[in-house]
Amino acid sequence: MKICFFGGTFNPVHNGHVRLLENAKEYFGFDKIIVIPTNIPPHKEVVFSVSDDDRLNMCKLAFDGMAEVSDYEIRENTISYTINTMHHFKEIYPDDEFYFLMGSDMLFMFKKWKNYKELISLISVVVASREDNELESLENKKAELEIDGARIYIIKAEPYVVSSSMIRNMIKSGKKDFSCYLPERVVEYILDKKLYLE
Ligand code: ATP
């Protein structure tokens, strides 16, 4: 079975995430997709202004019918290292093929991930551009990581330029048009619970 994992802060989950997953699914026809909101991400400074449950709930609304949403990293309640998470899922799915989905920003810093060499033996990486004109640097990074034995697949779709921080800033500054960047049910959830206003 081909299993795709997709980790992130999802603060909030947005259409860039959904599109990345849809494109990867179309490309690879995964048998199972597991979305894993992080607890404390090792590679970015984050102070969450919404609860873990809110992030989980928004992921469930955004990926309904497409993916399972796992609370594993949140329940572990510690720094979320992908290597530890993959070991956990290898115990559940010992004989299955693991794919890990990420945007280009993560691939560019992938060598810094904890136990990177061991990690690349456990997973194949599926990556997409986040900015225009990034494909060449992405191909170069792929070639560099392949020397270490990494298996990297680049999805060559037009980038969808959006980030959670951009959305948080739009909501905070009262810009109503943030809603076009999010699944409708996530917009309703954010408005209903008055999230990200401060
Ligand atoms: P923030 O703006 O708060 O840093 P973010 O938008 O980067 O957040 P994350 O939840 O940290 O969102 O991202 C999770 C994963 O999804 C990462 O691998 C990231 O590269 C990828 N990703 C996020 N947005 C996009 C996008 N627009 N296109 C492709 N990949 C994306």
CSV table of C-alpha atoms and ligand atoms in Angstrom, one decimal:
chain,number,residue,atom,x,y,z
A,1,MET,CA,0.0,0.0,0.0
A,2,LYS,CA,1.2,3.5,-0.8
A,3,ILE,CA,0.7,5.8,2.2
A,4,CYS,CA,1.2,9.5,1.9
A,5,PHE,CA,1.9,11.6,5.0
A,6,PHE,CA,1.4,15.3,5.1
A,7,GLY,CA,2.7,17.2,8.1
A,8,GLY,CA,2.5,20.9,8.9
A,9,THR,CA,1.4,23.5,11.4
A,10,PHE,CA,-1.9,24.1,9.4
A,11,ASN,CA,-2.4,27.4,11.2
A,12,PRO,CA,-4.8,27.5,9.4
A,13,VAL,CA,-5.0,24.9,6.7
A,14,HIS,CA,-5.5,26.6,3.4
A,15,ASN,CA,-6.1,26.0,-0.3
A,16,GLY,CA,-2.3,25.7,-1.0
A,17,HIS,CA,-2.3,22.6,1.3
A,18,VAL,CA,-5.4,21.2,-0.3
A,19,ARG,CA,-4.2,21.7,-3.8
A,20,LEU,CA,-0.8,20.2,-3.0
A,21,LEU,CA,-2.5,17.1,-1.7
A,22,GLU,CA,-4.9,16.9,-4.6
A,23,ASN,CA,-2.1,17.1,-7.1
A,24,ALA,CA,0.0,14.5,-5.3
A,25,LYS,CA,-2.9,12.2,-5.1
A,26,GLU,CA,-3.7,12.5,-8.8
A,27,TYR,CA,0.0,11.9,-9.6
A,28,PHE,CA,0.6,8.9,-7.3
A,29,GLY,CA,-2.9,7.4,-6.6
A,30,PHE,CA,-2.1,6.9,-2.9
A,31,ASP,CA,-4.0,4.1,-1.1
A,32,LYS,CA,-4.1,6.1,2.1
A,33,ILE,CA,-3.3,9.7,3.1
A,34,ILE,CA,-2.6,10.8,6.7
A,35,VAL,CA,-2.5,14.5,7.6
A,36,ILE,CA,-0.5,15.2,10.8
A,37,PRO,CA,-0.7,18.6,12.4
A,38,THR,CA,2.5,19.3,14.3
A,39,ASN,CA,2.8,20.0,18.0
A,40,ILE,CA,6.0,22.0,18.2
A,41,PRO,CA,7.6,22.3,14.8
A,42,PRO,CA,11.4,22.0,15.0
A,43,HIS,CA,12.1,24.3,12.0
A,44,LYS,CA,10.0,27.4,12.8
A,45,GLU,CA,9.2,29.7,15.6
A,46,VAL,CA,5.5,29.4,16.4
A,47,VAL,CA,3.2,30.8,19.0
A,48,PHE,CA,-0.2,29.3,18.3
A,49,SER,CA,-3.0,31.7,18.8
A,50,VAL,CA,-5.6,29.0,18.3
A,51,SER,CA,-6.0,25.7,20.1
A,52,ASP,CA,-4.7,22.3,18.9
A,53,ASP,CA,-8.3,21.2,18.6
A,54,ASP,CA,-9.0,24.1,16.3
A,55,ARG,CA,-6.1,23.2,14.0
A,56,LEU,CA,-7.2,19.5,14.0
A,57,ASN,CA,-10.9,20.5,13.4
A,58,MET,CA,-10.0,22.8,10.5
A,59,CYS,CA,-7.8,20.0,8.9
A,60,LYS,CA,-10.8,17.5,9.3
A,61,LEU,CA,-13.0,20.0,7.5
A,62,ALA,CA,-10.5,20.8,4.8
A,63,PHE,CA,-9.5,17.2,4.0
A,64,ASP,CA,-12.9,15.5,4.6
A,65,GLY,CA,-13.2,12.5,2.3
A,66,MET,CA,-9.6,12.9,1.1
A,67,ALA,CA,-7.4,12.1,4.1
A,68,GLU,CA,-7.4,10.9,7.7
A,69,VAL,CA,-6.3,13.5,10.2
A,70,SER,CA,-4.0,12.1,12.9
A,71,ASP,CA,-3.6,13.7,16.4
A,72,TYR,CA,-0.4,11.6,17.0
A,73,GLU,CA,2.1,14.5,17.2
A,74,ILE,CA,-0.3,16.7,19.2
A,75,ARG,CA,-0.9,13.9,21.7
A,76,GLU,CA,2.9,13.3,22.0
A,77,ASN,CA,3.1,16.9,23.3
A,78,THR,CA,6.7,17.4,22.5
A,79,ILE,CA,8.9,18.7,19.6
A,80,SER,CA,7.5,17.0,16.5
A,81,TYR,CA,10.4,15.3,14.7
A,82,THR,CA,9.3,13.6,11.5
A,83,ILE,CA,11.7,10.7,12.1
A,84,ASN,CA,10.0,9.8,15.4
A,85,THR,CA,6.6,10.1,13.7
A,86,MET,CA,7.6,7.9,10.8
A,87,HIS,CA,8.9,5.2,13.3
A,88,HIS,CA,5.6,5.3,15.0
A,89,PHE,CA,3.7,4.7,11.7
A,90,LYS,CA,6.2,2.1,10.6
A,91,GLU,CA,5.2,0.0,13.6
A,92,ILE,CA,1.6,0.2,12.4
A,93,TYR,CA,2.4,-0.2,8.7
A,94,PRO,CA,5.7,-2.2,8.5
A,95,ASP,CA,5.4,-3.4,4.9
A,96,ASP,CA,4.0,-0.3,3.2
A,97,GLU,CA,5.6,2.4,1.0
A,98,PHE,CA,5.8,5.8,2.8
A,99,TYR,CA,5.7,9.1,0.9
A,100,PHE,CA,6.0,12.4,2.6
A,101,LEU,CA,4.5,15.5,1.1
A,102,MET,CA,6.1,19.0,1.4
A,103,GLY,CA,6.4,22.4,-0.2
A,104,SER,CA,9.7,23.7,-1.6
A,105,ASP,CA,10.6,25.7,1.5
A,106,MET,CA,10.8,22.5,3.4
A,107,LEU,CA,12.9,20.7,0.8
A,108,PHE,CA,15.4,23.5,0.8
A,109,MET,CA,16.0,22.9,4.5
A,110,PHE,CA,15.5,19.1,4.4
A,111,LYS,CA,19.1,18.3,5.2
A,112,LYS,CA,18.7,19.9,8.6
A,113,TRP,CA,15.8,17.6,9.6
A,114,LYS,CA,16.6,15.3,12.5
A,115,ASN,CA,18.3,12.1,11.4
A,116,TYR,CA,17.9,13.1,7.8
A,117,LYS,CA,19.9,10.1,6.5
A,118,GLU,CA,17.8,7.7,8.3
A,119,LEU,CA,14.6,9.5,7.4
A,120,ILE,CA,15.4,9.3,3.6
A,121,SER,CA,15.7,5.6,4.0
A,122,LEU,CA,12.1,5.4,5.3
A,123,ILE,CA,10.3,7.8,3.0
A,124,SER,CA,10.1,9.1,-0.5
A,125,VAL,CA,9.6,12.8,-0.7
A,126,VAL,CA,6.9,14.5,-2.9
A,127,VAL,CA,7.5,18.2,-3.3
A,128,ALA,CA,5.9,21.1,-5.1
A,129,SER,CA,7.0,24.7,-5.8
A,130,ARG,CA,5.6,27.5,-3.6
A,131,GLU,CA,6.9,30.4,-5.7
A,132,ASP,CA,7.1,31.2,-9.4
A,133,ASN,CA,10.3,30.3,-11.2
A,134,GLU,CA,11.5,27.9,-8.5
A,135,LEU,CA,11.7,24.8,-10.6
A,136,GLU,CA,15.3,25.0,-11.5
A,137,SER,CA,16.5,25.4,-7.9
A,138,LEU,CA,14.1,22.6,-6.9
A,139,GLU,CA,15.7,20.3,-9.5
A,140,ASN,CA,19.2,21.2,-8.2
A,141,LYS,CA,18.2,20.5,-4.7
A,142,LYS,CA,16.7,17.2,-5.7
A,143,ALA,CA,19.9,16.2,-7.5
A,144,GLU,CA,22.0,17.2,-4.4
A,145,LEU,CA,19.8,15.1,-2.1
A,146,GLU,CA,19.8,12.2,-4.5
A,147,ILE,CA,23.5,11.9,-4.0
A,148,ASP,CA,22.7,10.9,-0.4
A,149,GLY,CA,20.2,8.3,-1.7
A,150,ALA,CA,17.0,10.4,-1.2
A,151,ARG,CA,14.0,9.6,-3.5
A,152,ILE,CA,12.5,12.9,-4.5
A,153,TYR,CA,9.5,13.5,-6.8
A,154,ILE,CA,8.7,17.0,-8.0
A,155,ILE,CA,5.1,17.8,-8.9
A,156,LYS,CA,5.3,20.2,-11.8
A,157,ALA,CA,2.1,22.2,-11.2
A,158,GLU,CA,1.8,26.0,-11.2
A,159,PRO,CA,2.5,27.2,-7.7
A,160,TYR,CA,-0.4,28.4,-5.7
A,161,VAL,CA,1.2,31.3,-3.8
A,162,VAL,CA,-0.5,31.5,-0.3
A,163,SER,CA,0.7,30.9,3.2
A,164,SER,CA,-1.0,30.6,6.6
A,165,SER,CA,0.9,33.6,7.9
A,166,MET,CA,-0.5,35.7,5.0
A,167,ILE,CA,-4.0,34.5,5.9
A,168,ARG,CA,-3.5,35.2,9.6
A,169,ASN,CA,-2.3,38.8,8.7
A,170,MET,CA,-5.3,39.4,6.4
A,171,ILE,CA,-7.8,38.3,9.1
A,172,LYS,CA,-6.1,40.4,11.8
A,173,SER,CA,-6.1,43.5,9.6
A,174,GLY,CA,-9.8,43.0,8.7
A,175,LYS,CA,-9.3,42.1,5.0
A,176,LYS,CA,-12.5,40.3,4.1
A,177,ASP,CA,-11.1,38.7,0.9
A,178,PHE,CA,-9.0,36.2,2.9
A,179,SER,CA,-11.8,33.7,2.3
A,180,CYS,CA,-10.8,32.9,-1.3
A,181,TYR,CA,-7.7,31.2,0.0
A,182,LEU,CA,-9.4,28.7,2.3
A,183,PRO,CA,-12.0,25.9,1.9
A,184,GLU,CA,-15.4,27.3,2.6
A,185,ARG,CA,-16.0,25.1,5.7
A,186,VAL,CA,-12.7,26.4,7.2
A,187,VAL,CA,-13.8,30.0,6.5
A,188,GLU,CA,-17.1,29.3,8.4
A,189,TYR,CA,-15.2,27.7,11.3
A,190,ILE,CA,-12.8,30.7,11.6
A,191,LEU,CA,-15.6,33.2,11.5
A,192,ASP,CA,-17.8,31.3,13.8
A,193,LYS,CA,-15.1,30.9,16.4
A,194,LYS,CA,-13.6,34.3,15.8
A,195,LEU,CA,-10.2,32.9,15.3
A,196,TYR,CA,-7.0,34.9,14.4
A,197,LEU,CA,-8.5,38.3,15.2
A,198,GLU,CA,-5.6,39.1,17.6
B,1,ATP,P1,3.2,29.7,7.8
B,1,ATP,O1,2.9,30.8,6.8
B,1,ATP,O2,2.5,29.8,9.1
B,1,ATP,O3,4.7,29.5,7.9
B,1,ATP,P2,2.6,27.6,5.8
B,1,ATP,O4,1.6,28.2,4.9
B,1,ATP,O5,4.0,27.4,5.3
B,1,ATP,O6,2.5,28.3,7.2
B,1,ATP,P3,2.5,24.9,7.0
B,1,ATP,O7,1.3,24.3,7.7
B,1,ATP,O8,3.7,25.2,7.8
B,1,ATP,O9,1.9,26.2,6.1
B,1,ATP,O10,2.9,24.0,5.7
B,1,ATP,C1,2.8,22.6,5.8
B,1,ATP,C2,3.4,22.0,4.5
B,1,ATP,O11,2.7,22.5,3.4
B,1,ATP,C3,4.9,22.4,4.3
B,1,ATP,O12,5.6,21.4,3.7
B,1,ATP,C4,4.7,23.6,3.3
B,1,ATP,O13,5.9,23.7,2.5
B,1,ATP,C5,3.5,23.1,2.5
B,1,ATP,N1,2.8,24.3,1.9
B,1,ATP,C6,2.2,25.3,2.6
B,1,ATP,N2,1.7,26.1,1.7
B,1,ATP,C7,1.9,25.7,0.5
B,1,ATP,C8,1.6,26.1,-0.9
B,1,ATP,N3,0.9,27.3,-1.1
B,1,ATP,N4,2.0,25.4,-1.9
B,1,ATP,C9,2.7,24.2,-1.7
B,1,ATP,N5,3.0,23.7,-0.5
B,1,ATP,C10,2.6,24.4,0.6
